[in-house]
Amino acid sequence: MHGQETGGDVGCGGSGEPPGAAYASSDSRAQRARRLADMLRQQIIGGAFEEGRLPDEHALARSLDGSRNAVRAALDLLRAEGLITRQRGVGTRVVTAKYGHGLDRLTGLAETLHGYGEVRNEVRVAHLVAAPPRSALERLRLPDTSPAVHLERLRRLNGEPLSVDTTWLAPDIGTPLLERDLAGRDVFDLIEEVIGGPLGYADVTVHAITADRDSAGLLGIPAGAPLFAIDRLTHLPDGRPVDAESLRVRADRLTLSTALHRGSR
Amino acid sequence: MHGQETGGDVGCGGSGEPPGAAYASSDSRAQRARRLADMLRQQIIGGAFEEGRLPDEHALARSLDGSRNAVRAALDLLRAEGLITRQRGVGTRVVTAKYGHGLDRLTGLAETLHGYGEVRNEVRVAHLVAAPPRSALERLRLPDTSPAVHLERLRRLNGEPLSVDTTWLAPDIGTPLLERDLAGRDVFDLIEEVIGGPLGYADVTVHAITADRDSAGLLGIPAGAPLFAIDRLTHLPDGRPVDAESLRVRADRLTLSTALHRGSR
């Protein structure tokens, strides 16, 4: 039988309670649901279910070693995440594959999603600003009196909103972009066309936040839905920062993935 | 004057509207608040404010080039993220530095946070399970009849809950861990002690989700608060997967960061 524990529990070091006590006393349904949801999410993202169709609760309960009640509660959590839909008679379906954005090298969104469909950008802001915010100038290491280019694009994959990307660009790099195909192409691509060679590197910081009213409206999700907020400062090969982005990305549609090596300390 | 646009707008390619129209018509306060919040978050995380004390709204409005109303709305968003507190007479303070977890190499939490304070783990589950869920066995490429070790730890930094880490371990690797200091040490460290050498690599997938009831209770945050849900499958140097983790990490306390290079396509 699955789920049976061996007689020889080897305790909960450091909890100060007798072996097994912490486990037994706190193993509520909410807790089991959380654990099952994490396992199921991994399976869904890993492509374990053919054609995005999940087995029925009974079969899931068997393979995940949970009760049907706990499985149902786990499915409720994943439905709240926007990962699956459940419908009487139709069963449980994966809404759509989440798109995996690799964290192994610097890529633009359209480049990453090539193969998933067509990325189109609604250009919401595209200006040379004479007196940009001081904070943007500092980030780009520009003098106090420098102009900068402000871009904001709502990015759609196959028509569905995926992210809002706002950026400040150094004027020499950004100005030529204003005459190019901002609706159809990645900014990285366009910059490389302008500089005639590859970009250098980016410092990337990833936050998980919830959608404010404005982001929710733009992205077609409820306020409070999870988002990635990504700061990305991209540099030329010589180290000069030229592209200071803030991305807000729907977390029900995108995951970030990478392979990490243990390496040396 | 800050914020003044140059006369020569170079339009919003692809929006189908006259240049500047999309900008002007949609530049609501919520939108300005979102943009300012993203800039401010970046500054806060970048350590721009000495001793975690933000300037008053007036000074922020000047440096961010926003109205005081928009700055106030942006600060409200960051307060909702748990990043700052605001108090009459005291002003606006950063709650605590977010801890940056690097995505450049494979590290455990205690290892990453060394220097920020003491990581202690409440060991909630620590068992050899005779018949683990089939999904866990598949992930670890173990035979149907294999036992596996189940661990769950609530991790605290300086006493404050930071993450819940649940994992299934191959029995030969996991069983010796049950007798070691799971309350005080990283599992990676312990595994390396057992195998007498370094781990290999991990496949990592990062999701942004919101806290379910159980995670919220464990982590001391409201239900609905943002979390990172991280799947991490760690392998020995020979490629065998031995540690299949699900982490739920408070997003108000941790960011993920990395430097990405453009590299070759």
PDB file of N, CA, C and O in Angstrom, chain A residues 1-3 5-6 9 23 31 34-35 38 42 98 103 105-106 124 127-128 131-132 139 152 192 200-202 204 206-207 214 248 256 258 260-262 265, chain B residues 1-3 5-6 9 23 31 34-35 38 42 98 103 105-106 124 127-128 131-132 139 152 192 200 202 204 206-207 214 248 256 258 260-262 265:
ATOM      1  N   MET A   1       0.843  -1.202   0.000  1.00  0.00           N
ATOM      2  CA  MET A   1       0.000   0.000   0.000  1.00  0.00           C
ATOM      3  C   MET A   1       0.872   1.243   0.000  1.00  0.00           C
ATOM      4  O   MET A   1       1.894   1.318   0.658  1.00  0.00           O
ATOM      5  N   HIS A   2       0.432   2.234  -0.723  1.00  0.00           N
ATOM      6  CA  HIS A   2       1.195   3.467  -0.767  1.00  0.00           C
ATOM      7  C   HIS A   2       0.916   4.314   0.460  1.00  0.00           C
ATOM      8  O   HIS A   2      -0.149   4.286   1.029  1.00  0.00           O
ATOM      9  N   GLY A   3       1.917   5.085   0.839  1.00  0.00           N
ATOM     10  CA  GLY A   3       1.690   6.063   1.890  1.00  0.00           C
ATOM     11  C   GLY A   3       1.937   5.524   3.283  1.00  0.00           C
ATOM     12  O   GLY A   3       1.894   6.266   4.242  1.00  0.00           O
ATOM     13  N   GLU A   5       3.942   4.549   6.374  1.00  0.00           N
ATOM     14  CA  GLU A   5       5.229   4.940   6.910  1.00  0.00           C
ATOM     15  C   GLU A   5       5.878   3.725   7.554  1.00  0.00           C
ATOM     16  O   GLU A   5       5.207   2.847   8.073  1.00  0.00           O
ATOM     17  N   THR A   6       7.195   3.700   7.525  1.00  0.00           N
ATOM     18  CA  THR A   6       7.884   2.620   8.209  1.00  0.00           C
ATOM     19  C   THR A   6       7.710   2.823   9.699  1.00  0.00           C
ATOM     20  O   THR A   6       7.493   3.935  10.173  1.00  0.00           O
ATOM     21  N   ASP A   9      10.327   5.654  12.540  1.00  0.00           N
ATOM     22  CA  ASP A   9      10.516   7.077  12.313  1.00  0.00           C
ATOM     23  C   ASP A   9      11.827   7.520  12.926  1.00  0.00           C
ATOM     24  O   ASP A   9      12.147   7.156  14.044  1.00  0.00           O
ATOM     25  N   TYR A  23       4.523  15.905  12.796  1.00  0.00           N
ATOM     26  CA  TYR A  23       3.915  15.422  11.571  1.00  0.00           C
ATOM     27  C   TYR A  23       2.438  15.131  11.795  1.00  0.00           C
ATOM     28  O   TYR A  23       1.560  15.676  11.129  1.00  0.00           O
ATOM     29  N   GLN A  31      -2.681  21.240   4.527  1.00  0.00           N
ATOM     30  CA  GLN A  31      -1.274  20.928   4.358  1.00  0.00           C
ATOM     31  C   GLN A  31      -1.071  19.867   3.285  1.00  0.00           C
ATOM     32  O   GLN A  31      -0.185  19.970   2.438  1.00  0.00           O
ATOM     33  N   ARG A  34      -1.561  21.454  -0.082  1.00  0.00           N
ATOM     34  CA  ARG A  34      -0.382  22.210  -0.510  1.00  0.00           C
ATOM     35  C   ARG A  34       0.672  21.270  -1.107  1.00  0.00           C
ATOM     36  O   ARG A  34       1.200  21.525  -2.197  1.00  0.00           O
ATOM     37  N   ARG A  35       0.943  20.179  -0.406  1.00  0.00           N
ATOM     38  CA  ARG A  35       1.984  19.268  -0.906  1.00  0.00           C
ATOM     39  C   ARG A  35       1.588  18.631  -2.225  1.00  0.00           C
ATOM     40  O   ARG A  35       2.392  18.499  -3.145  1.00  0.00           O
ATOM     41  N   ASP A  38       1.900  21.094  -5.098  1.00  0.00           N
ATOM     42  CA  ASP A  38       3.284  21.288  -5.558  1.00  0.00           C
ATOM     43  C   ASP A  38       3.722  20.130  -6.454  1.00  0.00           C
ATOM     44  O   ASP A  38       4.386  20.332  -7.467  1.00  0.00           O
ATOM     45  N   GLN A  42       4.378  20.447 -10.621  1.00  0.00           N
ATOM     46  CA  GLN A  42       5.618  19.978 -11.242  1.00  0.00           C
ATOM     47  C   GLN A  42       5.308  19.017 -12.390  1.00  0.00           C
ATOM     48  O   GLN A  42       5.911  19.096 -13.463  1.00  0.00           O
ATOM     49  N   LYS A  98       2.481  26.513 -19.634  1.00  0.00           N
ATOM     50  CA  LYS A  98       3.206  27.711 -19.235  1.00  0.00           C
ATOM     51  C   LYS A  98       4.436  27.787 -20.111  1.00  0.00           C
ATOM     52  O   LYS A  98       5.043  26.773 -20.439  1.00  0.00           O
ATOM     53  N   LEU A 103      16.714  31.099 -17.789  1.00  0.00           N
ATOM     54  CA  LEU A 103      17.575  32.066 -17.122  1.00  0.00           C
ATOM     55  C   LEU A 103      19.039  31.719 -17.365  1.00  0.00           C
ATOM     56  O   LEU A 103      19.904  32.015 -16.555  1.00  0.00           O
ATOM     57  N   ARG A 105      20.693  32.344 -20.450  1.00  0.00           N
ATOM     58  CA  ARG A 105      21.319  33.412 -21.221  1.00  0.00           C
ATOM     59  C   ARG A 105      20.294  34.517 -21.457  1.00  0.00           C
ATOM     60  O   ARG A 105      19.102  34.308 -21.254  1.00  0.00           O
ATOM     61  N   LEU A 106      20.797  35.650 -21.864  1.00  0.00           N
ATOM     62  CA  LEU A 106      19.952  36.829 -22.014  1.00  0.00           C
ATOM     63  C   LEU A 106      19.165  36.744 -23.317  1.00  0.00           C
ATOM     64  O   LEU A 106      19.735  36.759 -24.400  1.00  0.00           O
ATOM     65  N   ARG A 124       2.745  51.409 -26.135  1.00  0.00           N
ATOM     66  CA  ARG A 124       1.969  52.344 -25.338  1.00  0.00           C
ATOM     67  C   ARG A 124       2.715  53.661 -25.111  1.00  0.00           C
ATOM     68  O   ARG A 124       2.110  54.702 -24.955  1.00  0.00           O
ATOM     69  N   HIS A 127       8.905  57.504 -26.813  1.00  0.00           N
ATOM     70  CA  HIS A 127       9.246  58.930 -26.835  1.00  0.00           C
ATOM     71  C   HIS A 127      10.709  59.140 -26.492  1.00  0.00           C
ATOM     72  O   HIS A 127      11.251  58.411 -25.667  1.00  0.00           O
ATOM     73  N   LEU A 128      11.254  60.191 -27.034  1.00  0.00           N
ATOM     74  CA  LEU A 128      12.473  60.753 -26.458  1.00  0.00           C
ATOM     75  C   LEU A 128      12.019  61.785 -25.435  1.00  0.00           C
ATOM     76  O   LEU A 128      11.273  62.711 -25.761  1.00  0.00           O
ATOM     77  N   ALA A 131      13.682  65.547 -20.284  1.00  0.00           N
ATOM     78  CA  ALA A 131      14.150  65.585 -18.893  1.00  0.00           C
ATOM     79  C   ALA A 131      13.572  64.390 -18.148  1.00  0.00           C
ATOM     80  O   ALA A 131      12.562  64.496 -17.471  1.00  0.00           O
ATOM     81  N   PRO A 132      14.209  63.245 -18.290  1.00  0.00           N
ATOM     82  CA  PRO A 132      13.677  62.025 -17.654  1.00  0.00           C
ATOM     83  C   PRO A 132      13.863  62.056 -16.139  1.00  0.00           C
ATOM     84  O   PRO A 132      14.606  62.898 -15.632  1.00  0.00           O
ATOM     85  N   ARG A 139      20.410  55.284 -13.009  1.00  0.00           N
ATOM     86  CA  ARG A 139      20.540  53.860 -13.318  1.00  0.00           C
ATOM     87  C   ARG A 139      21.310  53.661 -14.621  1.00  0.00           C
ATOM     88  O   ARG A 139      22.065  52.711 -14.770  1.00  0.00           O
ATOM     89  N   GLU A 152       7.136  51.817 -23.515  1.00  0.00           N
ATOM     90  CA  GLU A 152       6.314  50.845 -22.781  1.00  0.00           C
ATOM     91  C   GLU A 152       5.529  50.051 -23.794  1.00  0.00           C
ATOM     92  O   GLU A 152       4.894  50.617 -24.693  1.00  0.00           O
ATOM     93  N   GLU A 192      20.773  45.509 -31.077  1.00  0.00           N
ATOM     94  CA  GLU A 192      21.925  44.868 -31.727  1.00  0.00           C
ATOM     95  C   GLU A 192      22.047  45.298 -33.191  1.00  0.00           C
ATOM     96  O   GLU A 192      23.148  45.390 -33.726  1.00  0.00           O
ATOM     97  N   GLY A 200      25.927  42.883 -24.276  1.00  0.00           N
ATOM     98  CA  GLY A 200      26.830  42.240 -23.343  1.00  0.00           C
ATOM     99  C   GLY A 200      26.115  41.349 -22.341  1.00  0.00           C
ATOM    100  O   GLY A 200      25.899  40.165 -22.579  1.00  0.00           O
ATOM    101  N   TYR A 201      25.665  41.928 -21.231  1.00  0.00           N
ATOM    102  CA  TYR A 201      25.051  41.140 -20.171  1.00  0.00           C
ATOM    103  C   TYR A 201      23.992  41.986 -19.484  1.00  0.00           C
ATOM    104  O   TYR A 201      23.912  43.200 -19.702  1.00  0.00           O
ATOM    105  N   ALA A 202      23.215  41.333 -18.643  1.00  0.00           N
ATOM    106  CA  ALA A 202      22.194  42.041 -17.879  1.00  0.00           C
ATOM    107  C   ALA A 202      22.217  41.586 -16.428  1.00  0.00           C
ATOM    108  O   ALA A 202      22.451  40.408 -16.146  1.00  0.00           O
ATOM    109  N   VAL A 204      19.828  40.896 -13.490  1.00  0.00           N
ATOM    110  CA  VAL A 204      18.407  40.587 -13.433  1.00  0.00           C
ATOM    111  C   VAL A 204      17.997  40.315 -11.982  1.00  0.00           C
ATOM    112  O   VAL A 204      18.659  39.540 -11.288  1.00  0.00           O
ATOM    113  N   VAL A 206      14.512  39.227  -9.828  1.00  0.00           N
ATOM    114  CA  VAL A 206      13.153  38.725 -10.001  1.00  0.00           C
ATOM    115  C   VAL A 206      12.393  38.835  -8.680  1.00  0.00           C
ATOM    116  O   VAL A 206      12.866  38.346  -7.650  1.00  0.00           O
ATOM    117  N   HIS A 207      11.242  39.480  -8.728  1.00  0.00           N
ATOM    118  CA  HIS A 207      10.341  39.547  -7.587  1.00  0.00           C
ATOM    119  C   HIS A 207       9.054  38.811  -7.926  1.00  0.00           C
ATOM    120  O   HIS A 207       8.657  38.760  -9.093  1.00  0.00           O
ATOM    121  N   ASP A 214      -3.832  48.563 -12.190  1.00  0.00           N
ATOM    122  CA  ASP A 214      -3.435  48.910 -13.549  1.00  0.00           C
ATOM    123  C   ASP A 214      -2.871  47.695 -14.292  1.00  0.00           C
ATOM    124  O   ASP A 214      -3.269  47.410 -15.426  1.00  0.00           O
ATOM    125  N   ARG A 248       6.541  43.376 -15.991  1.00  0.00           N
ATOM    126  CA  ARG A 248       5.534  42.701 -15.174  1.00  0.00           C
ATOM    127  C   ARG A 248       4.946  41.594 -16.023  1.00  0.00           C
ATOM    128  O   ARG A 248       4.337  41.871 -17.059  1.00  0.00           O
ATOM    129  N   LEU A 256      10.101  30.654 -14.883  1.00  0.00           N
ATOM    130  CA  LEU A 256      11.517  30.924 -15.136  1.00  0.00           C
ATOM    131  C   LEU A 256      12.270  29.646 -14.816  1.00  0.00           C
ATOM    132  O   LEU A 256      12.004  28.998 -13.806  1.00  0.00           O
ATOM    133  N   THR A 258      16.088  27.302 -15.070  1.00  0.00           N
ATOM    134  CA  THR A 258      17.526  27.286 -15.285  1.00  0.00           C
ATOM    135  C   THR A 258      18.102  25.989 -14.741  1.00  0.00           C
ATOM    136  O   THR A 258      17.455  25.269 -13.992  1.00  0.00           O
ATOM    137  N   LEU A 260      21.265  24.876 -12.497  1.00  0.00           N
ATOM    138  CA  LEU A 260      22.307  25.436 -11.641  1.00  0.00           C
ATOM    139  C   LEU A 260      23.335  24.375 -11.321  1.00  0.00           C
ATOM    140  O   LEU A 260      22.990  23.232 -11.019  1.00  0.00           O
ATOM    141  N   HIS A 261      24.576  24.768 -11.368  1.00  0.00           N
ATOM    142  CA  HIS A 261      25.643  23.828 -11.045  1.00  0.00           C
ATOM    143  C   HIS A 261      26.223  24.162  -9.684  1.00  0.00           C
ATOM    144  O   HIS A 261      26.227  25.303  -9.245  1.00  0.00           O
ATOM    145  N   ARG A 262      26.697  23.115  -9.038  1.00  0.00           N
ATOM    146  CA  ARG A 262      27.184  23.304  -7.689  1.00  0.00           C
ATOM    147  C   ARG A 262      28.466  24.130  -7.712  1.00  0.00           C
ATOM    148  O   ARG A 262      28.659  24.995  -6.877  1.00  0.00           O
ATOM    149  N   ARG A 265      32.981  27.177  -4.449  1.00  0.00           N
ATOM    150  CA  ARG A 265      32.451  28.214  -3.562  1.00  0.00           C
ATOM    151  C   ARG A 265      33.214  29.518  -3.712  1.00  0.00           C
ATOM    152  O   ARG A 265      34.385  29.545  -3.712  1.00  0.00           O
TER     153      ARG A 265
ATOM    154  N   MET B   1      12.852  71.585 -16.648  1.00  0.00           N
ATOM    155  CA  MET B   1      11.769  70.880 -15.931  1.00  0.00           C
ATOM    156  C   MET B   1      11.799  69.403 -16.266  1.00  0.00           C
ATOM    157  O   MET B   1      12.003  69.007 -17.405  1.00  0.00           O
ATOM    158  N   HIS B   2      11.571  68.610 -15.260  1.00  0.00           N
ATOM    159  CA  HIS B   2      11.545  67.171 -15.486  1.00  0.00           C
ATOM    160  C   HIS B   2      10.218  66.753 -16.099  1.00  0.00           C
ATOM    161  O   HIS B   2       9.189  67.353 -15.851  1.00  0.00           O
ATOM    162  N   GLY B   3      10.276  65.719 -16.867  1.00  0.00           N
ATOM    163  CA  GLY B   3       9.053  65.119 -17.353  1.00  0.00           C
ATOM    164  C   GLY B   3       8.535  65.729 -18.638  1.00  0.00           C
ATOM    165  O   GLY B   3       7.574  65.239 -19.205  1.00  0.00           O
ATOM    166  N   GLU B   5       8.202  66.312 -22.403  1.00  0.00           N
ATOM    167  CA  GLU B   5       8.479  65.487 -23.574  1.00  0.00           C
ATOM    168  C   GLU B   5       9.009  66.386 -24.680  1.00  0.00           C
ATOM    169  O   GLU B   5       8.630  67.541 -24.792  1.00  0.00           O
ATOM    170  N   THR B   6       9.855  65.819 -25.507  1.00  0.00           N
ATOM    171  CA  THR B   6      10.309  66.595 -26.652  1.00  0.00           C
ATOM    172  C   THR B   6       9.147  66.755 -27.606  1.00  0.00           C
ATOM    173  O   THR B   6       8.208  65.956 -27.613  1.00  0.00           O
ATOM    174  N   ASP B   9       7.715  63.581 -30.919  1.00  0.00           N
ATOM    175  CA  ASP B   9       7.327  62.198 -30.605  1.00  0.00           C
ATOM    176  C   ASP B   9       7.482  61.341 -31.844  1.00  0.00           C
ATOM    177  O   ASP B   9       7.071  61.738 -32.921  1.00  0.00           O
ATOM    178  N   TYR B  23      -0.425  57.199 -25.200  1.00  0.00           N
ATOM    179  CA  TYR B  23       0.240  57.652 -23.985  1.00  0.00           C
ATOM    180  C   TYR B  23      -0.685  58.581 -23.210  1.00  0.00           C
ATOM    181  O   TYR B  23      -1.005  58.360 -22.057  1.00  0.00           O
ATOM    182  N   GLN B  31      -1.660  53.931 -13.523  1.00  0.00           N
ATOM    183  CA  GLN B  31      -0.541  53.573 -14.390  1.00  0.00           C
ATOM    184  C   GLN B  31       0.750  54.247 -13.942  1.00  0.00           C
ATOM    185  O   GLN B  31       1.810  53.625 -13.909  1.00  0.00           O
ATOM    186  N   ARG B  34       2.014  52.458 -10.911  1.00  0.00           N
ATOM    187  CA  ARG B  34       2.710  51.218 -11.244  1.00  0.00           C
ATOM    188  C   ARG B  34       4.146  51.500 -11.674  1.00  0.00           C
ATOM    189  O   ARG B  34       5.088  50.864 -11.206  1.00  0.00           O
ATOM    190  N   ARG B  35       4.311  52.475 -12.545  1.00  0.00           N
ATOM    191  CA  ARG B  35       5.667  52.767 -13.049  1.00  0.00           C
ATOM    192  C   ARG B  35       6.571  53.277 -11.934  1.00  0.00           C
ATOM    193  O   ARG B  35       7.729  52.882 -11.827  1.00  0.00           O
ATOM    194  N   ASP B  38       7.643  50.449  -9.646  1.00  0.00           N
ATOM    195  CA  ASP B  38       8.718  49.621 -10.197  1.00  0.00           C
ATOM    196  C   ASP B  38      10.073  50.318 -10.049  1.00  0.00           C
ATOM    197  O   ASP B  38      11.078  49.683  -9.728  1.00  0.00           O
ATOM    198  N   GLN B  42      13.120  49.046  -7.419  1.00  0.00           N
ATOM    199  CA  GLN B  42      14.495  48.830  -7.880  1.00  0.00           C
ATOM    200  C   GLN B  42      15.478  49.622  -7.018  1.00  0.00           C
ATOM    201  O   GLN B  42      16.533  49.119  -6.629  1.00  0.00           O
ATOM    202  N   LYS B  98      15.447  42.869   1.410  1.00  0.00           N
ATOM    203  CA  LYS B  98      15.126  41.565   0.848  1.00  0.00           C
ATOM    204  C   LYS B  98      16.436  40.817   0.673  1.00  0.00           C
ATOM    205  O   LYS B  98      17.466  41.399   0.333  1.00  0.00           O
ATOM    206  N   LEU B 103      21.028  33.111  -8.649  1.00  0.00           N
ATOM    207  CA  LEU B 103      20.697  31.995  -9.536  1.00  0.00           C
ATOM    208  C   LEU B 103      21.907  31.651 -10.404  1.00  0.00           C
ATOM    209  O   LEU B 103      21.774  31.175 -11.518  1.00  0.00           O
ATOM    210  N   ARG B 105      24.715  29.850  -9.176  1.00  0.00           N
ATOM    211  CA  ARG B 105      25.168  28.508  -8.852  1.00  0.00           C
ATOM    212  C   ARG B 105      24.234  27.919  -7.810  1.00  0.00           C
ATOM    213  O   ARG B 105      23.445  28.633  -7.197  1.00  0.00           O
ATOM    214  N   LEU B 106      24.335  26.618  -7.659  1.00  0.00           N
ATOM    215  CA  LEU B 106      23.424  25.896  -6.774  1.00  0.00           C
ATOM    216  C   LEU B 106      23.842  26.082  -5.327  1.00  0.00           C
ATOM    217  O   LEU B 106      24.923  25.656  -4.921  1.00  0.00           O
ATOM    218  N   ARG B 124       9.504  19.425  10.267  1.00  0.00           N
ATOM    219  CA  ARG B 124       8.094  19.053  10.371  1.00  0.00           C
ATOM    220  C   ARG B 124       7.856  17.621   9.920  1.00  0.00           C
ATOM    221  O   ARG B 124       6.925  16.961  10.383  1.00  0.00           O
ATOM    222  N   HIS B 127      11.161  11.280   7.703  1.00  0.00           N
ATOM    223  CA  HIS B 127      10.788   9.868   7.731  1.00  0.00           C
ATOM    224  C   HIS B 127      11.376   9.125   6.550  1.00  0.00           C
ATOM    225  O   HIS B 127      11.452   9.694   5.455  1.00  0.00           O
ATOM    226  N   LEU B 128      11.618   7.868   6.754  1.00  0.00           N
ATOM    227  CA  LEU B 128      11.754   6.956   5.632  1.00  0.00           C
ATOM    228  C   LEU B 128      10.357   6.401   5.361  1.00  0.00           C
ATOM    229  O   LEU B 128       9.721   5.839   6.246  1.00  0.00           O
ATOM    230  N   ALA B 131       6.354   3.237   1.189  1.00  0.00           N
ATOM    231  CA  ALA B 131       5.696   3.263  -0.121  1.00  0.00           C
ATOM    232  C   ALA B 131       5.351   4.703  -0.478  1.00  0.00           C
ATOM    233  O   ALA B 131       4.228   5.165  -0.295  1.00  0.00           O
ATOM    234  N   PRO B 132       6.306   5.448  -1.000  1.00  0.00           N
ATOM    235  CA  PRO B 132       6.074   6.860  -1.333  1.00  0.00           C
ATOM    236  C   PRO B 132       5.178   7.014  -2.546  1.00  0.00           C
ATOM    237  O   PRO B 132       4.939   6.051  -3.279  1.00  0.00           O
ATOM    238  N   ARG B 139       9.953  10.843 -10.345  1.00  0.00           N
ATOM    239  CA  ARG B 139      10.834  12.003 -10.448  1.00  0.00           C
ATOM    240  C   ARG B 139      12.269  11.643 -10.060  1.00  0.00           C
ATOM    241  O   ARG B 139      13.226  12.161 -10.628  1.00  0.00           O
ATOM    242  N   GLU B 152      10.282  17.668   5.508  1.00  0.00           N
ATOM    243  CA  GLU B 152       9.698  19.003   5.356  1.00  0.00           C
ATOM    244  C   GLU B 152      10.230  19.878   6.480  1.00  0.00           C
ATOM    245  O   GLU B 152      10.197  19.492   7.652  1.00  0.00           O
ATOM    246  N   GLU B 192      26.348  16.253   0.744  1.00  0.00           N
ATOM    247  CA  GLU B 192      27.757  16.236   0.335  1.00  0.00           C
ATOM    248  C   GLU B 192      28.628  15.549   1.382  1.00  0.00           C
ATOM    249  O   GLU B 192      29.624  14.922   1.051  1.00  0.00           O
ATOM    250  N   GLY B 200      26.064  17.626  -8.082  1.00  0.00           N
ATOM    251  CA  GLY B 200      26.265  17.974  -9.481  1.00  0.00           C
ATOM    252  C   GLY B 200      25.533  19.246  -9.868  1.00  0.00           C
ATOM    253  O   GLY B 200      26.079  20.343  -9.793  1.00  0.00           O
ATOM    254  N   ALA B 202      21.296  21.120 -10.596  1.00  0.00           N
ATOM    255  CA  ALA B 202      19.856  21.043 -10.343  1.00  0.00           C
ATOM    256  C   ALA B 202      19.094  21.692 -11.487  1.00  0.00           C
ATOM    257  O   ALA B 202      19.538  22.686 -12.056  1.00  0.00           O
ATOM    258  N   VAL B 204      15.933  23.814 -12.134  1.00  0.00           N
ATOM    259  CA  VAL B 204      15.152  24.705 -11.274  1.00  0.00           C
ATOM    260  C   VAL B 204      14.060  25.372 -12.095  1.00  0.00           C
ATOM    261  O   VAL B 204      14.333  25.904 -13.173  1.00  0.00           O
ATOM    262  N   VAL B 206      10.940  28.183 -11.513  1.00  0.00           N
ATOM    263  CA  VAL B 206      10.432  29.168 -10.558  1.00  0.00           C
ATOM    264  C   VAL B 206       9.041  29.619 -10.984  1.00  0.00           C
ATOM    265  O   VAL B 206       8.838  30.039 -12.127  1.00  0.00           O
ATOM    266  N   HIS B 207       8.092  29.524 -10.078  1.00  0.00           N
ATOM    267  CA  HIS B 207       6.742  30.038 -10.287  1.00  0.00           C
ATOM    268  C   HIS B 207       6.494  31.180  -9.304  1.00  0.00           C
ATOM    269  O   HIS B 207       7.053  31.185  -8.218  1.00  0.00           O
ATOM    270  N   ASP B 214      -2.652  27.151   4.091  1.00  0.00           N
ATOM    271  CA  ASP B 214      -1.642  26.435   4.859  1.00  0.00           C
ATOM    272  C   ASP B 214      -0.296  27.152   4.810  1.00  0.00           C
ATOM    273  O   ASP B 214       0.341  27.368   5.848  1.00  0.00           O
ATOM    274  N   ARG B 248       8.424  26.750  -1.009  1.00  0.00           N
ATOM    275  CA  ARG B 248       7.542  27.924  -1.044  1.00  0.00           C
ATOM    276  C   ARG B 248       8.218  28.997  -0.222  1.00  0.00           C
ATOM    277  O   ARG B 248       8.423  28.839   0.973  1.00  0.00           O
ATOM    278  N   LEU B 256      15.210  36.781  -6.404  1.00  0.00           N
ATOM    279  CA  LEU B 256      16.131  35.910  -7.122  1.00  0.00           C
ATOM    280  C   LEU B 256      16.922  36.793  -8.074  1.00  0.00           C
ATOM    281  O   LEU B 256      16.348  37.648  -8.745  1.00  0.00           O
ATOM    282  N   THR B 258      20.410  37.240 -10.866  1.00  0.00           N
ATOM    283  CA  THR B 258      21.442  36.599 -11.667  1.00  0.00           C
ATOM    284  C   THR B 258      21.987  37.605 -12.673  1.00  0.00           C
ATOM    285  O   THR B 258      21.384  38.652 -12.909  1.00  0.00           O
ATOM    286  N   LEU B 260      22.883  37.647 -16.606  1.00  0.00           N
ATOM    287  CA  LEU B 260      22.712  36.855 -17.831  1.00  0.00           C
ATOM    288  C   LEU B 260      23.593  37.431 -18.930  1.00  0.00           C
ATOM    289  O   LEU B 260      23.649  38.641 -19.118  1.00  0.00           O
ATOM    290  N   HIS B 261      24.216  36.548 -19.648  1.00  0.00           N
ATOM    291  CA  HIS B 261      25.051  36.994 -20.763  1.00  0.00           C
ATOM    292  C   HIS B 261      24.359  36.699 -22.084  1.00  0.00           C
ATOM    293  O   HIS B 261      23.594  35.746 -22.197  1.00  0.00           O
ATOM    294  N   ARG B 262      24.663  37.543 -23.053  1.00  0.00           N
ATOM    295  CA  ARG B 262      23.978  37.405 -24.323  1.00  0.00           C
ATOM    296  C   ARG B 262      24.431  36.136 -25.042  1.00  0.00           C
ATOM    297  O   ARG B 262      23.629  35.442 -25.639  1.00  0.00           O
ATOM    298  N   ARG B 265      23.790  32.217 -29.980  1.00  0.00           N
ATOM    299  CA  ARG B 265      22.429  31.691 -30.132  1.00  0.00           C
ATOM    300  C   ARG B 265      22.428  30.202 -30.371  1.00  0.00           C
ATOM    301  O   ARG B 265      23.124  29.710 -31.193  1.00  0.00           O
TER     302      ARG B 265
END
